[in-house]
Coordinates of C-alpha atoms in Angstrom, one line a residue:
X1 CA 57.3 22.8 -65.7
X2 CA 61.0 23.0 -65.1
X3 CA 62.8 19.7 -66.1
X4 CA 64.0 17.8 -63.0
X5 CA 67.4 17.3 -64.6
X6 CA 67.9 21.0 -64.6
X7 CA 67.1 21.3 -60.9
X8 CA 69.6 18.6 -60.2
X9 CA 72.3 20.4 -62.3
X10 CA 71.4 23.7 -60.7
X11 CA 71.8 22.4 -57.1
X12 CA 75.0 20.7 -58.1
X13 CA 76.5 23.9 -59.5
X14 CA 75.3 26.2 -56.8
X15 CA 77.3 26.8 -53.7
X16 CA 74.9 27.0 -50.7
X17 CA 77.5 28.7 -48.6
X18 CA 77.7 31.5 -51.0
X19 CA 73.9 31.7 -51.5
X20 CA 73.2 31.8 -47.7
X21 CA 76.2 34.0 -47.1
X22 CA 74.5 36.8 -49.1
X23 CA 71.9 37.1 -46.4
X24 CA 73.6 35.6 -43.2
X25 CA 77.0 36.4 -41.7
X26 CA 78.7 33.0 -41.8
X27 CA 81.9 31.9 -40.0
X28 CA 83.9 28.7 -40.6
X29 CA 83.3 26.1 -37.9
X30 CA 85.2 22.9 -38.8
X31 CA 84.0 21.5 -42.1
X32 CA 80.8 23.6 -41.8
X33 CA 79.8 27.2 -41.6
X34 CA 77.8 28.7 -38.7
X35 CA 75.8 31.9 -38.2
X36 CA 72.8 33.4 -36.5
X37 CA 69.6 31.9 -37.8
X38 CA 67.7 34.3 -40.1
X39 CA 64.4 32.5 -39.3
X40 CA 64.2 33.0 -35.5
X41 CA 65.8 35.3 -33.0
X42 CA 68.9 34.0 -31.3
X43 CA 72.1 35.2 -29.7
X44 CA 74.2 32.0 -30.0
X45 CA 74.7 30.7 -33.5
X46 CA 72.8 27.5 -34.1
X47 CA 72.4 27.8 -37.9
X48 CA 74.7 25.5 -39.8
X49 CA 75.5 25.4 -43.5
X50 CA 77.2 22.3 -44.9
X51 CA 79.2 22.7 -48.0
X52 CA 79.6 18.9 -48.2
X53 CA 75.9 18.1 -48.1
X54 CA 74.9 21.5 -49.7
X55 CA 72.2 21.9 -47.0
X56 CA 71.4 24.2 -44.1
X57 CA 70.0 23.3 -40.8
X58 CA 69.1 25.2 -37.6
X59 CA 69.4 23.3 -34.4
X60 CA 67.3 26.0 -32.7
X61 CA 64.1 26.2 -34.7
X62 CA 64.6 23.1 -36.9
X63 CA 64.5 24.7 -40.4
X64 CA 66.5 22.9 -43.0
X65 CA 66.8 22.5 -46.8
X66 CA 68.9 23.2 -49.8
X67 CA 69.8 26.4 -51.7
X68 CA 66.4 26.6 -53.4
X69 CA 64.6 26.1 -50.2
X70 CA 66.6 28.8 -48.4
X71 CA 65.7 31.3 -51.1
X72 CA 62.0 30.3 -50.8
X73 CA 62.0 30.7 -47.0
X74 CA 64.1 33.8 -46.7
X75 CA 62.5 35.8 -49.5
X76 CA 59.0 34.4 -49.3
X77 CA 58.9 33.4 -53.0
X78 CA 57.6 30.4 -54.8
X79 CA 59.6 27.4 -56.0
X80 CA 59.8 28.6 -59.7
X81 CA 60.9 32.2 -58.7
X82 CA 63.6 30.7 -56.4
X83 CA 64.9 28.5 -59.2
X84 CA 65.0 31.5 -61.5
X85 CA 66.8 33.6 -58.9
X86 CA 69.4 31.0 -58.2
X87 CA 69.9 30.2 -61.9
X88 CA 70.3 33.9 -62.8
X89 CA 72.9 34.3 -60.0
X90 CA 75.1 31.5 -61.3
X91 CA 74.6 32.2 -65.0
X92 CA 72.2 29.4 -66.0
X93 CA 69.1 29.7 -68.2
X94 CA 66.0 28.0 -66.9
X95 CA 64.5 25.7 -69.6
X96 CA 60.7 25.7 -69.1
X97 CA 59.0 23.2 -71.3
X98 CA 61.3 24.0 -74.1
X99 CA 59.5 27.2 -75.1
X100 CA 59.4 28.4 -78.7
X101 CA 61.6 31.3 -79.8
X102 CA 58.4 33.5 -79.8
X103 CA 57.6 32.5 -76.2
X104 CA 61.1 33.1 -75.0
X105 CA 61.0 36.5 -76.7
X106 CA 57.7 37.4 -75.0
X107 CA 59.1 36.3 -71.6
X108 CA 62.1 38.5 -72.1
X109 CA 59.9 41.4 -73.0
X110 CA 57.7 40.9 -69.9
X111 CA 60.8 40.8 -67.6
X112 CA 62.3 43.9 -69.3
X113 CA 58.9 45.7 -69.0
X114 CA 58.6 44.8 -65.3
X115 CA 62.2 46.0 -64.7
X116 CA 61.4 49.3 -66.4
X117 CA 58.3 49.8 -64.3
X118 CA 60.1 49.1 -61.0
X119 CA 63.0 51.3 -62.0
X120 CA 60.5 54.1 -62.8
X121 CA 58.8 53.7 -59.5
X122 CA 62.1 53.6 -57.6
X123 CA 63.1 57.0 -59.2
X124 CA 59.8 58.4 -58.1
X125 CA 60.3 57.1 -54.6
X126 CA 63.8 58.8 -54.5
X127 CA 62.1 62.1 -55.6
X128 CA 59.4 61.9 -53.0
X129 CA 62.1 61.3 -50.2
X130 CA 64.0 64.4 -51.3
X131 CA 60.8 66.4 -51.4
X132 CA 60.0 65.3 -47.8
X133 CA 63.3 66.7 -46.6
X134 CA 62.5 70.0 -48.2
X135 CA 59.0 70.3 -46.9
X136 CA 58.7 71.7 -43.4
X137 CA 54.9 71.2 -43.6
X138 CA 55.2 67.5 -44.3
X139 CA 57.8 67.1 -41.7
X140 CA 55.7 68.8 -39.1
X141 CA 52.8 66.5 -40.0
X142 CA 54.9 63.4 -39.4
X143 CA 56.2 64.8 -36.1
X144 CA 52.6 65.4 -35.1
X145 CA 52.0 61.7 -35.6
X146 CA 55.1 61.2 -33.3
X147 CA 57.1 59.5 -36.1
X148 CA 60.9 59.9 -36.0
X149 CA 63.3 60.5 -38.9
X150 CA 64.8 57.1 -38.3
X151 CA 61.5 55.3 -38.9
X152 CA 60.6 57.5 -41.8
X153 CA 63.9 56.6 -43.4
X154 CA 63.5 52.9 -42.7
X155 CA 60.2 52.8 -44.6
X156 CA 61.3 55.3 -47.3
X157 CA 58.6 57.8 -46.5
X158 CA 58.3 60.7 -48.9
X159 CA 56.1 63.7 -49.9
X160 CA 54.4 64.4 -53.2
X161 CA 54.3 68.2 -53.7
X162 CA 51.2 70.2 -54.4
X163 CA 52.0 70.9 -58.0
X164 CA 50.2 69.1 -60.8
X165 CA 53.4 68.1 -62.7
X166 CA 56.1 67.6 -60.0
X167 CA 57.4 64.5 -61.7
X168 CA 58.2 66.4 -64.9
X169 CA 61.4 67.6 -63.1
X170 CA 62.4 63.9 -62.5
X171 CA 61.6 62.4 -65.8
X172 CA 62.9 64.2 -68.9
X173 CA 60.0 62.8 -71.0
X174 CA 56.8 63.5 -69.0
X175 CA 54.8 61.9 -71.9
X176 CA 56.7 58.6 -71.4
X177 CA 54.1 55.8 -71.4
X178 CA 55.9 54.2 -68.5
X179 CA 54.7 57.0 -66.2
X180 CA 51.1 56.2 -67.0
X181 CA 51.5 52.5 -66.9
X182 CA 53.2 52.6 -63.5
X183 CA 50.3 54.6 -62.1
X184 CA 52.3 57.7 -61.4
X185 CA 50.7 59.9 -64.0
X186 CA 47.0 60.2 -65.1
X187 CA 46.2 61.0 -68.7
X188 CA 42.5 61.4 -69.2
X189 CA 40.9 61.8 -72.6
X190 CA 40.6 59.5 -75.6
X191 CA 43.0 61.2 -78.0
X192 CA 46.5 62.6 -77.6
X193 CA 45.3 66.1 -78.1
X194 CA 42.8 65.7 -75.2
X195 CA 45.1 64.0 -72.9
X196 CA 46.5 66.6 -70.4
X197 CA 48.8 64.7 -68.1
X198 CA 49.2 65.3 -64.4
X199 CA 50.6 63.6 -61.3
X200 CA 48.3 61.1 -59.6
X201 CA 49.8 61.9 -56.1
X202 CA 49.7 65.5 -55.0
X203 CA 50.2 67.0 -51.5
X204 CA 50.4 63.6 -49.9
X205 CA 52.7 61.7 -47.5
X206 CA 54.0 58.9 -49.7
X207 CA 54.4 55.3 -48.5
X208 CA 56.4 53.2 -51.0
X209 CA 55.1 49.7 -51.3
X210 CA 57.8 47.1 -51.9
X211 CA 57.7 43.5 -53.1
X212 CA 59.3 40.8 -50.9
X213 CA 62.4 41.2 -53.1
X214 CA 62.6 44.9 -52.1
X215 CA 61.5 46.5 -55.5
X216 CA 59.2 49.5 -55.3
X217 CA 56.0 48.3 -57.0
X218 CA 53.5 51.0 -56.0
X219 CA 52.6 53.8 -53.5
X220 CA 50.1 54.7 -50.9
X221 CA 49.5 58.4 -50.4
X222 CA 48.0 60.0 -47.3
X223 CA 46.5 63.5 -47.6
X224 CA 48.0 66.0 -45.1
X225 CA 45.0 68.3 -44.7
X226 CA 41.3 67.5 -44.9
X227 CA 40.2 66.0 -48.2
X228 CA 39.0 62.8 -50.0
X229 CA 40.2 60.2 -50.4
X230 CA 42.2 60.2 -47.2
X231 CA 44.4 57.4 -48.7
X232 CA 45.1 57.0 -52.4
X233 CA 46.7 53.8 -53.7
X234 CA 48.5 53.1 -57.0
X235 CA 46.2 51.4 -59.5
X236 CA 46.6 47.8 -60.6
X237 CA 49.7 47.5 -62.9
X238 CA 51.7 44.6 -64.3
X239 CA 53.9 44.7 -61.1
X240 CA 51.2 45.7 -58.5
X241 CA 48.1 43.9 -57.4
X242 CA 46.3 45.0 -54.2
X243 CA 44.8 41.6 -53.7
X244 CA 48.2 39.9 -53.4
X245 CA 50.6 42.5 -51.9
X246 CA 51.0 43.5 -48.2
X247 CA 52.5 46.8 -47.1
X248 CA 55.5 46.5 -44.9
X249 CA 56.2 42.8 -45.5
X250 CA 59.7 43.5 -46.9
X251 CA 60.6 45.5 -43.9
X252 CA 58.9 43.1 -41.4
X253 CA 60.5 39.8 -42.6
X254 CA 63.2 39.5 -40.0
X255 CA 61.0 40.7 -37.1
X256 CA 58.2 38.2 -38.1
X257 CA 60.7 35.4 -37.8
X258 CA 62.1 36.7 -34.5
X259 CA 58.7 37.2 -32.9
X260 CA 57.2 34.0 -34.5
X261 CA 54.0 35.7 -35.7
X262 CA 52.9 38.3 -38.2
X263 CA 50.5 41.1 -37.2
X264 CA 48.1 42.2 -39.9
X265 CA 46.6 45.7 -39.6
X266 CA 44.5 47.9 -41.9
X267 CA 46.6 51.0 -42.6
X268 CA 50.0 52.3 -43.6
X269 CA 50.3 54.6 -40.6
X270 CA 49.4 51.7 -38.3
X271 CA 52.4 49.7 -39.7
X272 CA 54.9 52.5 -39.3
X273 CA 53.6 53.5 -35.9
X274 CA 53.7 49.9 -34.6
X275 CA 57.2 49.4 -35.9
X276 CA 58.4 52.5 -34.1
X277 CA 56.7 51.2 -30.9
X278 CA 58.6 47.9 -31.1
X279 CA 56.1 45.8 -33.2
X280 CA 58.2 45.6 -36.4
X281 CA 56.4 42.4 -37.4
X282 CA 53.3 44.4 -38.6
X283 CA 52.0 44.5 -42.2
X284 CA 48.9 45.9 -43.8
X285 CA 46.5 45.0 -46.5
X286 CA 46.2 47.8 -49.2
X287 CA 42.8 49.2 -48.8
X288 CA 41.1 45.9 -49.7
X289 CA 39.7 43.0 -47.8
X290 CA 42.1 40.2 -46.8
X291 CA 42.3 37.7 -49.6
X292 CA 43.3 34.0 -49.8
X293 CA 46.4 35.2 -51.7
X294 CA 47.3 37.4 -48.8
X295 CA 46.9 34.5 -46.3
X296 CA 49.1 32.2 -48.5
X297 CA 51.8 34.9 -48.6
X298 CA 51.6 35.4 -44.8
X299 CA 52.0 31.7 -44.1
X300 CA 55.2 31.7 -46.1
X301 CA 56.8 33.7 -43.4
X302 CA 55.1 32.5 -40.2
X303 CA 52.9 29.7 -39.0
X304 CA 51.1 32.2 -36.7
X305 CA 49.0 35.2 -37.9
X306 CA 47.3 37.8 -35.7
X307 CA 44.7 40.1 -37.5
X308 CA 44.0 43.4 -35.8
X309 CA 40.8 45.2 -36.4
X310 CA 38.9 48.2 -35.0
X311 CA 36.1 47.2 -32.7
X312 CA 33.3 48.8 -34.7
X313 CA 30.9 47.1 -37.1
X314 CA 33.2 47.7 -40.1
X315 CA 36.0 46.0 -38.2
X316 CA 33.9 43.0 -37.4
X317 CA 32.9 42.6 -41.0
X318 CA 36.5 42.8 -42.0
X319 CA 37.4 40.2 -39.5
X320 CA 34.8 37.8 -41.0
X321 CA 36.3 38.3 -44.4
X322 CA 39.8 37.6 -43.1
X323 CA 38.6 34.6 -41.3
X324 CA 36.9 33.2 -44.4
X325 CA 40.1 33.8 -46.4
X326 CA 42.1 32.0 -43.6
X327 CA 39.9 28.9 -43.1
X328 CA 41.2 26.8 -46.1
X329 CA 44.8 27.3 -44.9
X330 CA 44.3 26.7 -41.1
X331 CA 46.1 23.5 -40.7
X332 CA 46.7 22.0 -37.3
X333 CA 50.3 23.4 -37.2
X334 CA 49.1 27.0 -37.9
X335 CA 47.4 29.5 -35.7
X336 CA 45.1 32.4 -36.7
X337 CA 44.0 34.9 -34.1
X338 CA 41.8 38.1 -34.1
X339 CA 42.5 41.2 -32.1
X340 CA 39.7 43.8 -31.6
X341 CA 40.6 47.2 -30.3
X342 CA 38.1 49.6 -28.7
X343 CA 35.9 51.4 -31.1
X344 CA 37.7 54.8 -30.6
X345 CA 41.1 53.4 -31.5
X346 CA 43.2 52.0 -34.3
X347 CA 46.6 50.5 -33.7
X348 CA 48.4 53.9 -34.3
X349 CA 46.3 55.8 -31.8
X350 CA 46.3 52.9 -29.3
X351 CA 50.1 52.6 -29.0
X352 CA 50.6 56.4 -28.9
X353 CA 48.0 56.9 -26.2
X354 CA 48.2 53.8 -24.1
X355 CA 51.7 52.4 -24.9
X356 CA 53.3 49.3 -26.3
X357 CA 52.8 47.2 -23.1
X358 CA 49.0 47.7 -23.3
X359 CA 49.0 46.7 -27.0
X360 CA 51.1 43.6 -26.2
X361 CA 48.4 42.6 -23.7
X362 CA 45.8 43.0 -26.5
X363 CA 47.8 40.6 -28.6
X364 CA 48.0 38.1 -25.8
X365 CA 44.1 38.2 -25.5
X366 CA 43.6 37.8 -29.3
X367 CA 40.7 35.5 -30.1
X368 CA 41.6 32.1 -31.8
X369 CA 40.1 31.2 -35.1
X370 CA 37.9 28.5 -33.6
X371 CA 36.2 31.0 -31.3
X372 CA 35.9 33.6 -34.1
X373 CA 34.2 31.1 -36.3
X374 CA 31.7 30.2 -33.6
X375 CA 31.0 33.9 -32.7
X376 CA 30.5 34.8 -36.4
X377 CA 28.0 31.9 -36.8
X378 CA 26.0 32.6 -33.6
X379 CA 25.6 36.3 -34.2
X380 CA 21.9 37.0 -34.3
X381 CA 21.0 33.5 -33.3
X382 CA 19.1 32.6 -30.1
X383 CA 20.6 29.4 -29.0
X384 CA 17.9 29.0 -26.4
X385 CA 15.4 28.2 -29.3
X386 CA 15.5 25.3 -31.7
X387 CA 15.1 27.7 -34.6
X388 CA 18.1 29.7 -33.4
X389 CA 20.2 26.6 -33.1
X390 CA 19.2 25.4 -36.5
X391 CA 20.2 28.8 -38.0
X392 CA 23.5 28.8 -36.1
X393 CA 24.4 25.4 -37.5
X394 CA 23.4 26.4 -41.0
X395 CA 25.7 29.5 -40.8
X396 CA 28.5 27.5 -39.3
X397 CA 28.5 24.7 -41.9
X398 CA 30.2 26.4 -44.8
X399 CA 32.8 27.9 -42.6
X400 CA 33.5 24.6 -40.9
X401 CA 33.6 22.8 -44.2
X402 CA 36.3 25.2 -45.5
X403 CA 38.7 24.0 -42.9
X404 CA 41.3 21.4 -44.0
X405 CA 40.9 17.9 -42.6
X406 CA 42.6 17.6 -39.2
X407 CA 42.3 17.8 -35.5
X408 CA 41.0 21.3 -35.4
X409 CA 38.2 20.5 -37.8
X410 CA 37.2 17.4 -35.8
X411 CA 37.2 19.3 -32.5
X412 CA 35.1 22.1 -33.9
X413 CA 32.6 19.6 -35.1
X414 CA 32.1 18.5 -31.5
X415 CA 31.8 22.1 -30.2
X416 CA 29.3 23.0 -32.9
X417 CA 27.3 19.9 -32.2
X418 CA 27.2 20.7 -28.5
X419 CA 26.0 24.3 -29.1
X420 CA 23.4 23.0 -31.6
X421 CA 22.2 20.5 -29.0
X422 CA 23.0 17.5 -31.2
X423 CA 25.2 14.5 -30.9
X424 CA 28.4 14.6 -32.9
X425 CA 27.4 11.7 -35.0
X426 CA 24.0 13.3 -35.7
X427 CA 25.6 16.5 -36.9
X428 CA 28.1 14.6 -39.0
X429 CA 25.3 12.6 -40.6
X430 CA 23.3 15.8 -41.2
X431 CA 26.2 17.5 -42.8
X432 CA 27.4 14.4 -44.7
X433 CA 30.9 15.1 -43.6
X434 CA 32.7 12.3 -45.4
X435 CA 34.6 11.7 -42.2
X436 CA 34.9 7.9 -42.2
X437 CA 35.4 7.8 -38.4
X438 CA 31.8 9.0 -38.0
X439 CA 30.3 7.4 -41.1
X440 CA 31.2 3.8 -40.2
X441 CA 28.2 2.3 -38.4
X442 CA 29.3 0.5 -35.2
X443 CA 32.9 1.6 -35.4
X444 CA 33.3 4.8 -33.3
X445 CA 36.7 6.4 -32.9
X446 CA 39.0 4.7 -30.5
X447 CA 40.5 6.4 -27.4
X448 CA 43.2 8.0 -29.6
X449 CA 40.6 9.8 -31.7
X450 CA 41.1 7.6 -34.7
X451 CA 38.8 5.1 -36.4
X452 CA 38.5 1.8 -34.6
X453 CA 40.7 -1.0 -36.1
X454 CA 37.5 -3.2 -36.1
X455 CA 36.0 -3.2 -39.6
X456 CA 32.9 -4.7 -41.2
X457 CA 33.3 -7.5 -43.7
X458 CA 32.6 -5.2 -46.6
X459 CA 35.4 -2.8 -45.5
X460 CA 37.8 -5.7 -45.0
X461 CA 37.1 -6.9 -48.5
X462 CA 38.3 -3.6 -49.9
X463 CA 41.9 -4.1 -48.7
X464 CA 44.4 -4.6 -51.4
X465 CA 46.9 -6.3 -49.1
X466 CA 47.5 -6.5 -45.3
X467 CA 49.4 -3.7 -43.8
X468 CA 52.8 -4.7 -42.5
X469 CA 53.2 -4.1 -38.8
X470 CA 56.8 -2.6 -38.7
X471 CA 56.7 1.2 -38.0
X472 CA 59.2 2.1 -40.7
X473 CA 57.1 0.6 -43.4
X474 CA 53.9 2.2 -42.0
X475 CA 55.6 5.6 -41.9
X476 CA 56.9 5.2 -45.4
X477 CA 53.4 4.5 -46.8
X478 CA 51.9 7.5 -45.0
X479 CA 54.6 9.8 -46.3
X480 CA 54.1 8.6 -49.9
X481 CA 50.3 9.2 -49.5
X482 CA 50.8 12.6 -47.8
X483 CA 54.2 13.9 -48.8
X484 CA 53.4 17.3 -47.3
X485 CA 53.8 15.7 -43.9
X486 CA 57.6 15.3 -44.5
X487 CA 58.2 18.9 -43.8
X488 CA 56.3 18.7 -40.5
X489 CA 58.6 16.0 -39.2
X490 CA 61.7 17.1 -37.2
X491 CA 65.2 16.7 -38.6
X492 CA 65.9 13.8 -36.2
X493 CA 62.9 12.0 -37.6
X494 CA 64.3 12.5 -41.1
X495 CA 67.6 11.0 -40.1
X496 CA 65.9 8.0 -38.4
X497 CA 64.0 7.2 -41.6
X498 CA 67.2 7.7 -43.7
X499 CA 69.0 5.1 -41.6
X500 CA 66.1 2.6 -41.7
X501 CA 67.4 -0.7 -43.2
X502 CA 66.9 -1.6 -46.8
X503 CA 64.6 0.1 -49.3
X504 CA 62.8 2.2 -46.6
X505 CA 65.9 4.2 -45.9
X506 CA 66.7 4.6 -49.7
X507 CA 63.1 5.6 -50.5
X508 CA 63.0 8.1 -47.6
X509 CA 66.2 9.7 -49.0
X510 CA 64.7 9.9 -52.5
X511 CA 61.5 11.4 -51.1
X512 CA 63.4 14.1 -49.3
X513 CA 65.3 15.1 -52.4
X514 CA 62.1 15.2 -54.4
X515 CA 60.3 17.4 -51.9
X516 CA 63.3 19.7 -51.7
X517 CA 63.4 20.1 -55.5
X518 CA 59.7 20.1 -56.3
X519 CA 57.7 20.5 -53.1
X520 CA 55.1 18.0 -51.8
X521 CA 53.0 16.2 -54.4
X522 CA 50.2 13.6 -54.5
X523 CA 51.2 9.9 -54.8
X524 CA 50.3 9.9 -58.5
X525 CA 52.9 12.6 -59.2
X526 CA 55.5 10.7 -57.0
X527 CA 54.9 7.5 -58.9
X528 CA 55.4 9.3 -62.2
X529 CA 58.6 10.9 -61.0
X530 CA 60.0 7.6 -59.9
X531 CA 59.7 6.4 -63.5
X532 CA 62.4 3.8 -64.2
X533 CA 64.1 4.4 -60.9
X534 CA 65.1 1.1 -59.1
X535 CA 62.9 2.1 -56.1
X536 CA 59.8 2.4 -58.3
X537 CA 58.7 -1.2 -57.8
X538 CA 59.4 -0.9 -54.0
X539 CA 57.2 2.2 -53.7
X540 CA 54.4 0.6 -55.7
X541 CA 54.5 -2.5 -53.5
X542 CA 54.4 -0.3 -50.4
X543 CA 51.4 1.6 -51.6
X544 CA 49.7 -1.5 -52.8
X545 CA 49.7 -2.7 -49.1
X546 CA 47.9 0.5 -48.1
X547 CA 44.3 -0.1 -47.2
X548 CA 42.3 1.9 -49.7
X549 CA 39.7 3.0 -47.2
X550 CA 42.1 4.2 -44.5
X551 CA 41.5 7.6 -43.1
X552 CA 44.8 9.0 -41.9
X553 CA 45.9 12.1 -40.1
X554 CA 49.3 13.5 -39.2
X555 CA 48.7 12.2 -35.7
X556 CA 48.8 8.7 -37.1
X557 CA 52.2 9.4 -38.6
X558 CA 53.5 11.0 -35.4
X559 CA 52.4 8.0 -33.3
X560 CA 54.1 5.6 -35.8
X561 CA 57.3 7.7 -35.6
X562 CA 57.1 7.4 -31.8
X563 CA 56.9 3.6 -32.2
X564 CA 59.9 3.7 -34.5
X565 CA 61.9 5.7 -32.0
X566 CA 61.1 3.2 -29.3
X567 CA 62.2 0.4 -31.5
X568 CA 65.4 2.4 -32.2
X569 CA 66.2 3.3 -28.6
X570 CA 65.7 -0.1 -26.9
X571 CA 68.9 -1.6 -28.2
X572 CA 70.8 1.5 -27.0
X573 CA 69.3 1.0 -23.6
X574 CA 70.4 -2.6 -23.5
X575 CA 74.0 -1.7 -24.4
X576 CA 74.1 1.1 -21.8
X577 CA 72.5 -1.1 -19.2
X578 CA 75.4 -3.6 -19.6
X579 CA 77.9 -0.8 -19.0
X580 CA 76.1 1.1 -16.3
X581 CA 77.4 -0.9 -13.3
X582 CA 81.1 0.1 -14.2
X583 CA 80.6 3.4 -16.0
X584 CA 78.9 6.3 -14.3
X585 CA 78.6 8.1 -17.7
X586 CA 76.8 5.1 -19.2
X587 CA 74.4 5.1 -16.2
X588 CA 73.6 8.8 -16.8
X589 CA 73.0 8.2 -20.5
X590 CA 70.9 5.1 -19.7
X591 CA 68.6 7.2 -17.5
X592 CA 68.1 9.8 -20.3
X593 CA 67.3 7.1 -22.8
X594 CA 64.9 5.3 -20.5
X595 CA 63.1 8.6 -19.7
X596 CA 62.7 9.2 -23.4
X597 CA 61.4 5.7 -24.0
X598 CA 58.9 6.2 -21.2
X599 CA 57.7 9.5 -22.6
X600 CA 57.3 8.0 -26.0
X601 CA 55.3 5.0 -24.7
X602 CA 53.1 7.4 -22.8
X603 CA 52.5 9.4 -26.0
X604 CA 51.3 6.3 -27.8
X605 CA 49.5 4.9 -24.7
X606 CA 51.5 1.6 -24.8
X607 CA 51.9 -0.4 -21.6
X608 CA 55.1 0.4 -19.9
X609 CA 57.5 -2.6 -19.6
X610 CA 60.0 -3.1 -16.9
X611 CA 63.3 -1.6 -18.0
X612 CA 66.2 -3.8 -18.7
X613 CA 68.5 -1.8 -16.5

């Protein structure tokens, strides 16, 4: 745990303009700096960095945050790694739980060891690139796959020669333990006398695998002629884990942000061929099934993921594994889709034979997660028979239960119930969903899809205190209960809460700072973090007024924010209405404000009132 005081000092000493300027070409624009947003494609700069506020904000895609948040988003790293990166850059030492001298020494040794391994792998990658240039046979192979020199250079492709000890010409000490630990050299045998070292990769096209920071952490080798295995990967090492890394992610980061989705394929050659065909947002798993770690890493870079699989039985099985890994992370703001190619094709052969436009159409027709779940559950089930429907629901239940609470989960419950020939309430009861909107007898969801405000006497008795009616107070309590929702609100919503009168505005500002520094946290953590802060009592009072049996969703918060906007815009409309008769500009502004109020009222299904203008 990094002490909060250190985070505050780190952000105070860091210059966000300098941090962002290492990755974005910034130009002075008044008191701020502007540039092209690195998180989405644009031709006109809308990305603003404020030296005064030490924050960044894009008016195009809405991303915003501080120096630590920028490093997390841009490099796809976690909070702790971003803090370490920033601290190292400005010469600060990260104090982590006041480690003992022995722990600090071990940490230094681990970092040095990792640095030595990545340096060793980088030297090998340089060697393989040189060998590719000197091997007409390897060059002809790549030309036969229709790859250009430009794309080969971009991905750092190389060639491991046929000899058993090619790396001996690169490393003066071929018996260096680092060569074995990095997976470059194999040394069989139990004793030094028996251990005859030789290169792991021989006569193979080499694909360097990079971390999201750009370090070479491993290799994939594709045999040129016939032989097994066709692809050979580096073994697990202290810097490389197949279950967590994705080939091509370092090269694809910018394209993923520009195209707003990441395309996941199964092979190295697929990634390279797709990049050459214009799909530079493609990455690949490393000869292993897609894991939950893979999915978490993918969602750091994009809210939309498209998995591409061959259409054969193996591809279908791989799709099921990818779907299962994705389910716990499929929130309502994320999309997961599945693309199945004809049995005779993989992405590489498809784009070479049929072209980029045809592959683009395949992406457009990709199957959404909800349909993939239903298709996976109904496989082999005869829905015309009661037994088949029962089996279908039994297979669907664990997949549905893995989804996070939200609109997608609730909608799927309805679809599954319909296919299973049951009422939604019957299926919910059968599965013991824990969804209060279906468990409450006599209180079905209202027309907004939320639990009815009518409650039984027992439910009412469990209230700690009545909920205040003003939207700002309601929004505050929801955000304290679900702080992860803060990042899903727009920047203008944040500003509206900041400017709310009294403690609501102050507590909103505190919450934003906490999330920027530490990420979302449950209310218990927020309460502990407030400690002796003057707002501690205010927050406790706000949460004490929360009904303990309330079942909330982000849609509840969005509706409350819409109400708050209506409350905020009405006085503006009154002022503009008074000026409209004499000021044409005021009349134009009034029309825009009234249109927005009307849209907001429609969104929350409020009765429309006669305008004051």
